[in-house]
mmCIF file of C-alpha atoms in Angstrom:
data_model
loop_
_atom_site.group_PDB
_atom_site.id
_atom_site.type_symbol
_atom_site.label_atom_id
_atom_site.label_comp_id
_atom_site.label_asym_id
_atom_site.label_seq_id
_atom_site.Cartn_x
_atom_site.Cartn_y
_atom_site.Cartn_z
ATOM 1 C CA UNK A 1 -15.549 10.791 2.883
ATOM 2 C CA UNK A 2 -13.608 11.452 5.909
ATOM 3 C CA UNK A 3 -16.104 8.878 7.777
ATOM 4 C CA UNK A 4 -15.418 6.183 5.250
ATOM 5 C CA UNK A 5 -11.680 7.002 5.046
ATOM 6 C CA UNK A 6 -11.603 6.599 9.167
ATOM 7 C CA UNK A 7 -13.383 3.018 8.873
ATOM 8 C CA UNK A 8 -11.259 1.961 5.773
ATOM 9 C CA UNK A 9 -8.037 3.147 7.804
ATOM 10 C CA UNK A 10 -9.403 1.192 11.318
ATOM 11 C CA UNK A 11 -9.604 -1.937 8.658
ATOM 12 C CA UNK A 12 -5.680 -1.291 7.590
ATOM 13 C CA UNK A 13 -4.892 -1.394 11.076
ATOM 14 C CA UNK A 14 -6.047 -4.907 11.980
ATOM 15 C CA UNK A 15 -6.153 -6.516 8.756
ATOM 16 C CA UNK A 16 -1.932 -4.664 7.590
ATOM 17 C CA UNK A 17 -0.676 -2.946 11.210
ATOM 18 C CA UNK A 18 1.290 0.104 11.501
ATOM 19 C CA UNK A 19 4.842 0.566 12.343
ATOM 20 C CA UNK A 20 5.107 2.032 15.454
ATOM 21 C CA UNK A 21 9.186 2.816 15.478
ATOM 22 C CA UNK A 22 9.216 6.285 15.790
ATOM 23 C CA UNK A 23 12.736 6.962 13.693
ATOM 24 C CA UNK A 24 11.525 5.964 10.318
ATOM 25 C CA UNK A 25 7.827 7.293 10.954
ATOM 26 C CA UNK A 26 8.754 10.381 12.034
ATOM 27 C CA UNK A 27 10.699 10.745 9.126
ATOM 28 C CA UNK A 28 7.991 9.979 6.470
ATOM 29 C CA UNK A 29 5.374 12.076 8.547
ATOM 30 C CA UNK A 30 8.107 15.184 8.179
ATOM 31 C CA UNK A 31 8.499 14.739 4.196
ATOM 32 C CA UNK A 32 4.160 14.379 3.994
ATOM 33 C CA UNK A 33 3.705 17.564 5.757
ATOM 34 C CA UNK A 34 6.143 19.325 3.699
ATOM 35 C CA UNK A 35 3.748 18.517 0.766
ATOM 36 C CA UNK A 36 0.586 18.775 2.358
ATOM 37 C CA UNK A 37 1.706 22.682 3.425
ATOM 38 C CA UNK A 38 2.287 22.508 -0.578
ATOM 39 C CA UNK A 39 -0.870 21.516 -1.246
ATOM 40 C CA UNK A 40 -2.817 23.805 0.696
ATOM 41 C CA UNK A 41 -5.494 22.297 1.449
ATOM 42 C CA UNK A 42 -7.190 22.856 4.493
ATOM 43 C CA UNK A 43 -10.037 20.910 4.024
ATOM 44 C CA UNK A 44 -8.016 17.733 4.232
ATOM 45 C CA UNK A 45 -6.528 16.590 8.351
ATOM 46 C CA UNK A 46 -3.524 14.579 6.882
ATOM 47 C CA UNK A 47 -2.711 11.523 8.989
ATOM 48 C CA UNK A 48 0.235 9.509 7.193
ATOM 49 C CA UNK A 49 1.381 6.240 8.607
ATOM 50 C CA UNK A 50 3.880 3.670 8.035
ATOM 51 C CA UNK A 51 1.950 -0.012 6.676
ATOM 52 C CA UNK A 52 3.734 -3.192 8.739
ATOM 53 C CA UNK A 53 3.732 -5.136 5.322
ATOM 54 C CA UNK A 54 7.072 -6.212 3.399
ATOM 55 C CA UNK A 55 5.597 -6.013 0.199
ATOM 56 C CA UNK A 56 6.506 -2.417 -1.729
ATOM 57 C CA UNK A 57 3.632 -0.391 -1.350
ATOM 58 C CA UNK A 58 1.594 2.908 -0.933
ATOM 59 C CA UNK A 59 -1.550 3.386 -1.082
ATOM 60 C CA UNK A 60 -4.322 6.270 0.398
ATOM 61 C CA UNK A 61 -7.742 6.370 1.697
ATOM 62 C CA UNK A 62 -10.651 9.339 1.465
ATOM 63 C CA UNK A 63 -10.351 11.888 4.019
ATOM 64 C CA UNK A 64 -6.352 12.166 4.061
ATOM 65 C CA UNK A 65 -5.288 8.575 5.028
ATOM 66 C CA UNK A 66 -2.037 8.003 3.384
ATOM 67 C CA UNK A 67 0.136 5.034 3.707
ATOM 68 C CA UNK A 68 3.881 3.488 2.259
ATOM 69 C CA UNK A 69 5.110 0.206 3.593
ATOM 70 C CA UNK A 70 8.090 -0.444 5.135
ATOM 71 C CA UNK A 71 8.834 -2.835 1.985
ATOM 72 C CA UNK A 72 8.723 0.166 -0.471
ATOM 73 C CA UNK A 73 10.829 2.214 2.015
ATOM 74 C CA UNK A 74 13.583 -0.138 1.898
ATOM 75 C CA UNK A 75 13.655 0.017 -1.463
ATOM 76 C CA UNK A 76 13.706 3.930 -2.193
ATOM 77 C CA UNK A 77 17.280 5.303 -2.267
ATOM 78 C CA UNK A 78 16.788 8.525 -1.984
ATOM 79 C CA UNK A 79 14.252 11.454 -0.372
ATOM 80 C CA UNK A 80 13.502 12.786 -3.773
ATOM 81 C CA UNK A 81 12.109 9.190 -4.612
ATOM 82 C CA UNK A 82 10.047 9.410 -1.074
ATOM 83 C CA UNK A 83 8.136 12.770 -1.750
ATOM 84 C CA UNK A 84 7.393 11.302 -5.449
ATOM 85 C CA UNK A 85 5.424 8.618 -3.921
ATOM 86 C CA UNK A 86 3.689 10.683 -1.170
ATOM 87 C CA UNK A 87 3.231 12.994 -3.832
ATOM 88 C CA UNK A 88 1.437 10.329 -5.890
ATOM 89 C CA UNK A 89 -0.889 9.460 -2.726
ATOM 90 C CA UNK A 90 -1.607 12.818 -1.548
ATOM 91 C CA UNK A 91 -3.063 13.535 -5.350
ATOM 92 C CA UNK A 92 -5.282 10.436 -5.149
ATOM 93 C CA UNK A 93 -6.758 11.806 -1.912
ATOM 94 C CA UNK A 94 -7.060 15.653 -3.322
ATOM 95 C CA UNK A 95 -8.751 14.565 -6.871
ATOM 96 C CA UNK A 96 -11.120 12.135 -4.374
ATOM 97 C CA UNK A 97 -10.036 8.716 -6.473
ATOM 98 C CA UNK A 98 -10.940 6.179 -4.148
ATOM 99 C CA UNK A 99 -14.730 6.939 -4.071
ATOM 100 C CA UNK A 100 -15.323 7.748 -7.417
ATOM 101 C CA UNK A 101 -13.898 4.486 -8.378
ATOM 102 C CA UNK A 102 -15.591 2.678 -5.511
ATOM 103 C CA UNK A 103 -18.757 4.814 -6.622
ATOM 104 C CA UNK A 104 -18.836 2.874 -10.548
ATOM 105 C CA UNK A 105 -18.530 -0.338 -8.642
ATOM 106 C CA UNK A 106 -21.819 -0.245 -6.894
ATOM 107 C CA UNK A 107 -22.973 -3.131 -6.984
ATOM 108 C CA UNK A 108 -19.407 -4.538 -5.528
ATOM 109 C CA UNK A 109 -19.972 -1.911 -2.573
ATOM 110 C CA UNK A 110 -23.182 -2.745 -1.666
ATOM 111 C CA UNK A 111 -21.861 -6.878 -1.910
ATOM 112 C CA UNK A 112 -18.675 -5.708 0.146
ATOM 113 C CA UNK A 113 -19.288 -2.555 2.055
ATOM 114 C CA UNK A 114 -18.027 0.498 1.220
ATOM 115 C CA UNK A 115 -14.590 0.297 3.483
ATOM 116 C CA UNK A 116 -14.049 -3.045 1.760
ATOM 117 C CA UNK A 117 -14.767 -1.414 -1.455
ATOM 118 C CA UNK A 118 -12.477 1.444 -0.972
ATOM 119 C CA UNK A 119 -9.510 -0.855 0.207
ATOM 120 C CA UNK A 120 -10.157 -3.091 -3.129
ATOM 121 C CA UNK A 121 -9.413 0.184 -5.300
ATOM 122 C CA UNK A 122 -6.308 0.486 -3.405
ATOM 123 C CA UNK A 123 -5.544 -2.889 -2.983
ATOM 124 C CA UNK A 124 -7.570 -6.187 -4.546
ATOM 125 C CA UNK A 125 -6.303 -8.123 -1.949
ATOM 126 C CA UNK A 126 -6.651 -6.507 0.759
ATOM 127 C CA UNK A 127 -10.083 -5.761 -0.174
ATOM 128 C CA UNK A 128 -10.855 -9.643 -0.312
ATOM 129 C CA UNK A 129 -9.850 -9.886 3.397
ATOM 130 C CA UNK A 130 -12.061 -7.227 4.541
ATOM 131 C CA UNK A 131 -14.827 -7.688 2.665
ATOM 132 C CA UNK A 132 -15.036 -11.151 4.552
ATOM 133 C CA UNK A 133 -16.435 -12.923 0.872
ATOM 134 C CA UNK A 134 -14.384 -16.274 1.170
ATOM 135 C CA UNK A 135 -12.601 -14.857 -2.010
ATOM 136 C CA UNK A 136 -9.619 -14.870 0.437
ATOM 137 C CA UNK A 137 -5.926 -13.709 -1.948
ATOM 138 C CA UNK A 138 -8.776 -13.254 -4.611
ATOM 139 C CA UNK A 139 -7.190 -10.642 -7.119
ATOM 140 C CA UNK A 140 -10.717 -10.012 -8.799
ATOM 141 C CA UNK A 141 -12.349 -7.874 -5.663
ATOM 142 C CA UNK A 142 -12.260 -4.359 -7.525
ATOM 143 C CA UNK A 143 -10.119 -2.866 -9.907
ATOM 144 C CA UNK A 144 -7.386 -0.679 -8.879
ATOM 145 C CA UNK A 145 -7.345 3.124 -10.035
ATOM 146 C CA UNK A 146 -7.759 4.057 -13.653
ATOM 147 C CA UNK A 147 -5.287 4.400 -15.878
ATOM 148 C CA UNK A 148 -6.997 8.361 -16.581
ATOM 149 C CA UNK A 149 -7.027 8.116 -12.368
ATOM 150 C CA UNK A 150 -3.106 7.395 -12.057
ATOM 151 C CA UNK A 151 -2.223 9.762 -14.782
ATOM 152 C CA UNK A 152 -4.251 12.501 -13.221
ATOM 153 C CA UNK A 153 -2.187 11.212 -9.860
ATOM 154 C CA UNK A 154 1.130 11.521 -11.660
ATOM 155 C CA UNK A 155 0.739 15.268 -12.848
ATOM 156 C CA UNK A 156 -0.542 16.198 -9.745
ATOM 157 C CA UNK A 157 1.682 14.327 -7.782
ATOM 158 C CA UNK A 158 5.140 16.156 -9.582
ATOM 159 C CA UNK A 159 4.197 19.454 -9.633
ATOM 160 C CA UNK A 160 3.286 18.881 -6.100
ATOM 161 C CA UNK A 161 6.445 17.321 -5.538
ATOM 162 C CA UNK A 162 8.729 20.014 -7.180
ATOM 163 C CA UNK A 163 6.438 23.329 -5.406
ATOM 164 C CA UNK A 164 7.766 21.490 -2.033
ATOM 165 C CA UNK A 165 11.015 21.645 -3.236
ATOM 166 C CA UNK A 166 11.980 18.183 -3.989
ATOM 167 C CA UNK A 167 13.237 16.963 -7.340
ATOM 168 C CA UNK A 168 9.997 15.734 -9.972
ATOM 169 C CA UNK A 169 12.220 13.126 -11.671
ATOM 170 C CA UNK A 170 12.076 11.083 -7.796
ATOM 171 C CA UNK A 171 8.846 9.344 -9.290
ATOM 172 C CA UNK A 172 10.198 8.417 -12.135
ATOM 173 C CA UNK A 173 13.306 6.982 -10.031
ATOM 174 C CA UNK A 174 11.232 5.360 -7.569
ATOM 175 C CA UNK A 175 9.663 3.090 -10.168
ATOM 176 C CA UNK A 176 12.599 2.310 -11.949
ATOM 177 C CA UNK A 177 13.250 0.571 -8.468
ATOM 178 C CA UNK A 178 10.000 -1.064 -8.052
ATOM 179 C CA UNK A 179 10.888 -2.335 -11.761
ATOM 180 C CA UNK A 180 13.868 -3.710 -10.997
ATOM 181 C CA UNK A 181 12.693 -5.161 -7.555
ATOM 182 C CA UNK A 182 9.860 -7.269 -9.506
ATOM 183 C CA UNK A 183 12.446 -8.263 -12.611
ATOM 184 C CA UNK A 184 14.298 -9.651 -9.029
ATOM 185 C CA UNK A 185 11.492 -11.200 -7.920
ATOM 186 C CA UNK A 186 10.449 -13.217 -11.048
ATOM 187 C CA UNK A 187 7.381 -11.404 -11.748
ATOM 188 C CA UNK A 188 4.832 -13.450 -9.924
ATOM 189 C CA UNK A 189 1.529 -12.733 -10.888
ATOM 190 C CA UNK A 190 0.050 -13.022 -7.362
ATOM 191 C CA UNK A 191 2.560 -10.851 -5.989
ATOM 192 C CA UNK A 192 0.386 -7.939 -4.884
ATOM 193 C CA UNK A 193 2.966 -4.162 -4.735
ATOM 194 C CA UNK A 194 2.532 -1.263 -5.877
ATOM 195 C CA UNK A 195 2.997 -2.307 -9.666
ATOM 196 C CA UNK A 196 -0.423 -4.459 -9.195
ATOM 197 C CA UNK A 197 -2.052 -1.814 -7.786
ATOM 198 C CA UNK A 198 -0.370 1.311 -9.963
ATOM 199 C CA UNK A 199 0.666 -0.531 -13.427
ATOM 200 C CA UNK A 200 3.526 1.253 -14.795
ATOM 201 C CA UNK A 201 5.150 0.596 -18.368
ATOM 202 C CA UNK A 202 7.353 2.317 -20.272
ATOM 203 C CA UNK A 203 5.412 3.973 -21.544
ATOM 204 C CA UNK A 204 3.932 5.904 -18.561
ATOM 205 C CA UNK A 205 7.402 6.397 -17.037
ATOM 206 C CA UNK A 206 8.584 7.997 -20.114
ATOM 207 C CA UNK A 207 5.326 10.649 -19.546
ATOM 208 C CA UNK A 208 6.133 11.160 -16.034
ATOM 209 C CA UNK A 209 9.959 11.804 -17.002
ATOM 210 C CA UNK A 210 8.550 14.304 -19.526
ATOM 211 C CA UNK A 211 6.567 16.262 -16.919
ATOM 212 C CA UNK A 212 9.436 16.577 -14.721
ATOM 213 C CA UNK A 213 11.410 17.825 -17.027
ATOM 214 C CA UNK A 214 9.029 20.747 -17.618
ATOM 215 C CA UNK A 215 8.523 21.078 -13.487
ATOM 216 C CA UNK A 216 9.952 24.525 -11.676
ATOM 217 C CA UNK A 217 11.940 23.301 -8.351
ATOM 218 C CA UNK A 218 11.156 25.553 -5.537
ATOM 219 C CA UNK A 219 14.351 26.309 -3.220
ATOM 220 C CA UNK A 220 14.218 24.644 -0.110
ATOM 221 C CA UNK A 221 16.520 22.260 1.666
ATOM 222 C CA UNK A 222 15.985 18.560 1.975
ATOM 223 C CA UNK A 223 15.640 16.558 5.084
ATOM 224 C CA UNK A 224 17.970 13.792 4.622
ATOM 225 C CA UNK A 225 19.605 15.144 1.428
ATOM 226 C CA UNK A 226 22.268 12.372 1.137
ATOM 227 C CA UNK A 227 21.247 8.800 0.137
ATOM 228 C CA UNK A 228 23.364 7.616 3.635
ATOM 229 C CA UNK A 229 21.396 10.048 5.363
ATOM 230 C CA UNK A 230 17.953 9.124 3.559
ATOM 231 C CA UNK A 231 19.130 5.522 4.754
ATOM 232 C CA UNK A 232 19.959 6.388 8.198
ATOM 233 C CA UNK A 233 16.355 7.979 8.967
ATOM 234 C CA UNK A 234 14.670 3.988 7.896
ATOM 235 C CA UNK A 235 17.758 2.010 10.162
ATOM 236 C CA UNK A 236 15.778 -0.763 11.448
ATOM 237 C CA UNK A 237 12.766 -1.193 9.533
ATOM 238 C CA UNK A 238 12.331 -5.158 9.368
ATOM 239 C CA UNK A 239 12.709 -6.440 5.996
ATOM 240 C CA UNK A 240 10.486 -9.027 4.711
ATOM 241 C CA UNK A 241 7.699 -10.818 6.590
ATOM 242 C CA UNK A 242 7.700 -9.244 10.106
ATOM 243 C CA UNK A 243 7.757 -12.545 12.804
ATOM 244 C CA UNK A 244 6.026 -10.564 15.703
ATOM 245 C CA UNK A 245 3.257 -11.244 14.042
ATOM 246 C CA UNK A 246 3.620 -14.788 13.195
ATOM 247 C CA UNK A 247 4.918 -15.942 9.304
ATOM 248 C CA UNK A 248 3.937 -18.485 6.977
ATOM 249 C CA UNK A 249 6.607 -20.409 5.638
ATOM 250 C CA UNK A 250 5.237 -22.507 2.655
ATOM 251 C CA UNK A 251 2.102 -24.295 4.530
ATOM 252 C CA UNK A 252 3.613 -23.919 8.163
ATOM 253 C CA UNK A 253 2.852 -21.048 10.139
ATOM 254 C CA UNK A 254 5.170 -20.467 12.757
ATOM 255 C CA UNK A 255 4.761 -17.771 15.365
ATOM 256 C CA UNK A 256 8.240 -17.571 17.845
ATOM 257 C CA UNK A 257 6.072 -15.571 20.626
ATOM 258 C CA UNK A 258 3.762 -17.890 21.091
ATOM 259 C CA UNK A 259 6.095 -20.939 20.647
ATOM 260 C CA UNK A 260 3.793 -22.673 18.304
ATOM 261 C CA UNK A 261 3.443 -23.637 14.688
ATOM 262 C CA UNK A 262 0.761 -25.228 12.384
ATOM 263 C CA UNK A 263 1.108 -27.081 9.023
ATOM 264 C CA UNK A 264 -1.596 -26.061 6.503
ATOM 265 C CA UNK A 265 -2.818 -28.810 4.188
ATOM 266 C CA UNK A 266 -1.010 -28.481 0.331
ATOM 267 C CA UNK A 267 -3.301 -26.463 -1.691
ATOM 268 C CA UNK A 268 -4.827 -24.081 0.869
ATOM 269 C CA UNK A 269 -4.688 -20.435 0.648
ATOM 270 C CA UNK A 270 -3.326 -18.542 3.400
ATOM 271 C CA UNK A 271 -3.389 -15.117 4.514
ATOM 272 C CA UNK A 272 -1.796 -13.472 7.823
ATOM 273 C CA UNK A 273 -2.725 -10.646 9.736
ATOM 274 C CA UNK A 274 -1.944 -8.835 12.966
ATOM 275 C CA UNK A 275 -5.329 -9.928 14.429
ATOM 276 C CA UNK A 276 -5.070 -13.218 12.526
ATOM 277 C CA UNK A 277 -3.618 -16.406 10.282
ATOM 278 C CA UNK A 278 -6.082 -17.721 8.298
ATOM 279 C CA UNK A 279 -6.383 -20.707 5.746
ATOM 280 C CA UNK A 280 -9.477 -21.725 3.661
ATOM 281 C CA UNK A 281 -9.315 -24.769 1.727
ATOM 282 C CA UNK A 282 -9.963 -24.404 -2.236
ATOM 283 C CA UNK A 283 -13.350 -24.801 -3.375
ATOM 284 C CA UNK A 284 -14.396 -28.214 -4.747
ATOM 285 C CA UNK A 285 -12.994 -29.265 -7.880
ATOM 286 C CA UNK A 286 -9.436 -28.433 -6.480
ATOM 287 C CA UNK A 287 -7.255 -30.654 -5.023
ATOM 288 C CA UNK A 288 -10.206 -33.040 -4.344
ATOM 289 C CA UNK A 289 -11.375 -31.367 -1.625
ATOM 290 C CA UNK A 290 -14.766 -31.757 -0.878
ATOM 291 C CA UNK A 291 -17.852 -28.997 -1.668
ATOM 292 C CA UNK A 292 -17.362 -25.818 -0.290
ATOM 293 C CA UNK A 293 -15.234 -23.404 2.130
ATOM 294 C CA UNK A 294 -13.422 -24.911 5.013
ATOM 295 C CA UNK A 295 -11.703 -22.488 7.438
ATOM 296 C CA UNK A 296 -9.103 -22.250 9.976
ATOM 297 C CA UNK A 297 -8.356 -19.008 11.641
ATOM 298 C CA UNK A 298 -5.771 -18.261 14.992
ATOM 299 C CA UNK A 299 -6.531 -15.365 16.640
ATOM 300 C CA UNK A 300 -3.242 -13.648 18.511
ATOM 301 C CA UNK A 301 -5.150 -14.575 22.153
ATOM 302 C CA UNK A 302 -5.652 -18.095 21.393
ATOM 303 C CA UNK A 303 -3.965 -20.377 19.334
ATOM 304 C CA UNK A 304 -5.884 -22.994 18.108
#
């Protein structure tokens, strides 16, 4: 597990990229290993990074791999809402999610490979890309956690939560934000957060509120116990698409470092990457375009 959570986490890094600011990562590493001492569980080397994506997020990998984005950080108010997330994650990694659900999709893994499996239970999308299928934004790849999984996740996650000594009802909070972030947003359908990825209705937020309620707090003080001070450890995080990397505005990609910018044909579906930009043309019967895949890819070296 640990040697598919390493290749799954070397695929996050060139297909997502990490934030490297130190301030903010720090600052998430500090609340993690808070919970992981909670957790006790030696078994399990923790390494907890910050995803370079804009779109709210967290997701984990086997062997200890846990990741939020900065676009789910800028959206938490307060620490309590943090460590209810990380909470979340950590129990996917301790109950060993990912590869049981990437286990009853066999015959996707062996299509896929096993890291491209594991990254479609945590995130269809991002699956798609690594798996390298042509399905490119497909949000068929693999099915995110179960809904048994992400219960399991939620209990675990709370009472781990509360034995560090951080308030259970942050989870609960936390996606009360992500709801009102995607009632903002419009509720596109292709929008891939951490709503795709963890559904949440009232339903489940109202079980999650209940199991709080029932959680003992351990004393201990918080990090950043203010929400000025939560905000003050994430000053700087970029919001939105990050243009060091290059950004696709509608069907133009534009990248300001290398001075240079391409216009996609209408109808094309794009994806962009730290390594890459790509663009594949739909498949005949869309658009009119002609049978089968056509490709165009940039790398960061050479632009072209």
């Amino acid at each position: 597990e640990k040697k598919l959570g390493r290749e799954a986490a070397d695929e996050v890094e060139q297909t997502i990229g990490l934030v490297r600011d130190p301030r903010p990562l720090e600052y998430v590493r500090r609340v993690a290993g808070r919970l992981a001492q909670a957790a006790q569980r030696a078994d399990i080397a923790w390494q907890v990074n910050v995803a370079d994506d804009g779109a709210p997020n967290a997701f984990a990998l086997p062997g200890g791999w846990v990741y939020v984005t900065r676009g789910l950080l800028v959206l938490l108010n307060t620490e309590d809402e943090l460590a209810g997330v990380l909470g979340h994650e950590m129990s996917h990694v301790t109950e060993r999610h990912a590869v049981r659900q990437a286990r009853a999709s066999t015959p996707f893994t062996v299509l896929f490979g096993v890291p491209a499996a594991i990254l479609g239970t945590v995130s269809p999308t991002l699956g798609g890309i690594v798996g390298g299928t042509g399905q490119l934004l497909s949000k068929v790849t693999l099915a995110p956690y179960s809904r048994d999984q992400e219960r399991e996740a939620d209990e675990r996650g709370i009472a781990l939560a509360a034995r560090a000594g951080w308030d259970p009802m942050g989870l609960a909070a936390s996606l009360h934000a992500l709801h009102e972030e995607e009632a903002l947003a419009g509720g596109d359908p292709d929008r891939v957060g951490f709503l795709a990825t963890h559904p949440s209705g009232r339903e489940r937020v109202a079980t999650i509120q209940d199991l709080a309620r029932r959680q003992a707090r351990a004393p201990a003080a918080p990090i950043a116990g203010t929400r000025s001070a939560f905000l003050g450890r994430i000053e700087g995080l970029v919001v939105g698409d990050n243009p060091a990397t290059g950004v696709f505005l509608g069907t133009l990609f534009v990248h300001p470092d290398l001075d240079a910018a391409v216009e996609m044909p209408a109808g094309w579906k794009t994806a962009n990457t730290p390594a890459a930009a790509r663009a594949v043309a739909p498949p005949h019967g869309e658009r009119g375009v002609a049978r089968g895949w056509c490709r165009w890819t940039t790398t960061r070296r050479s632009f072209g």
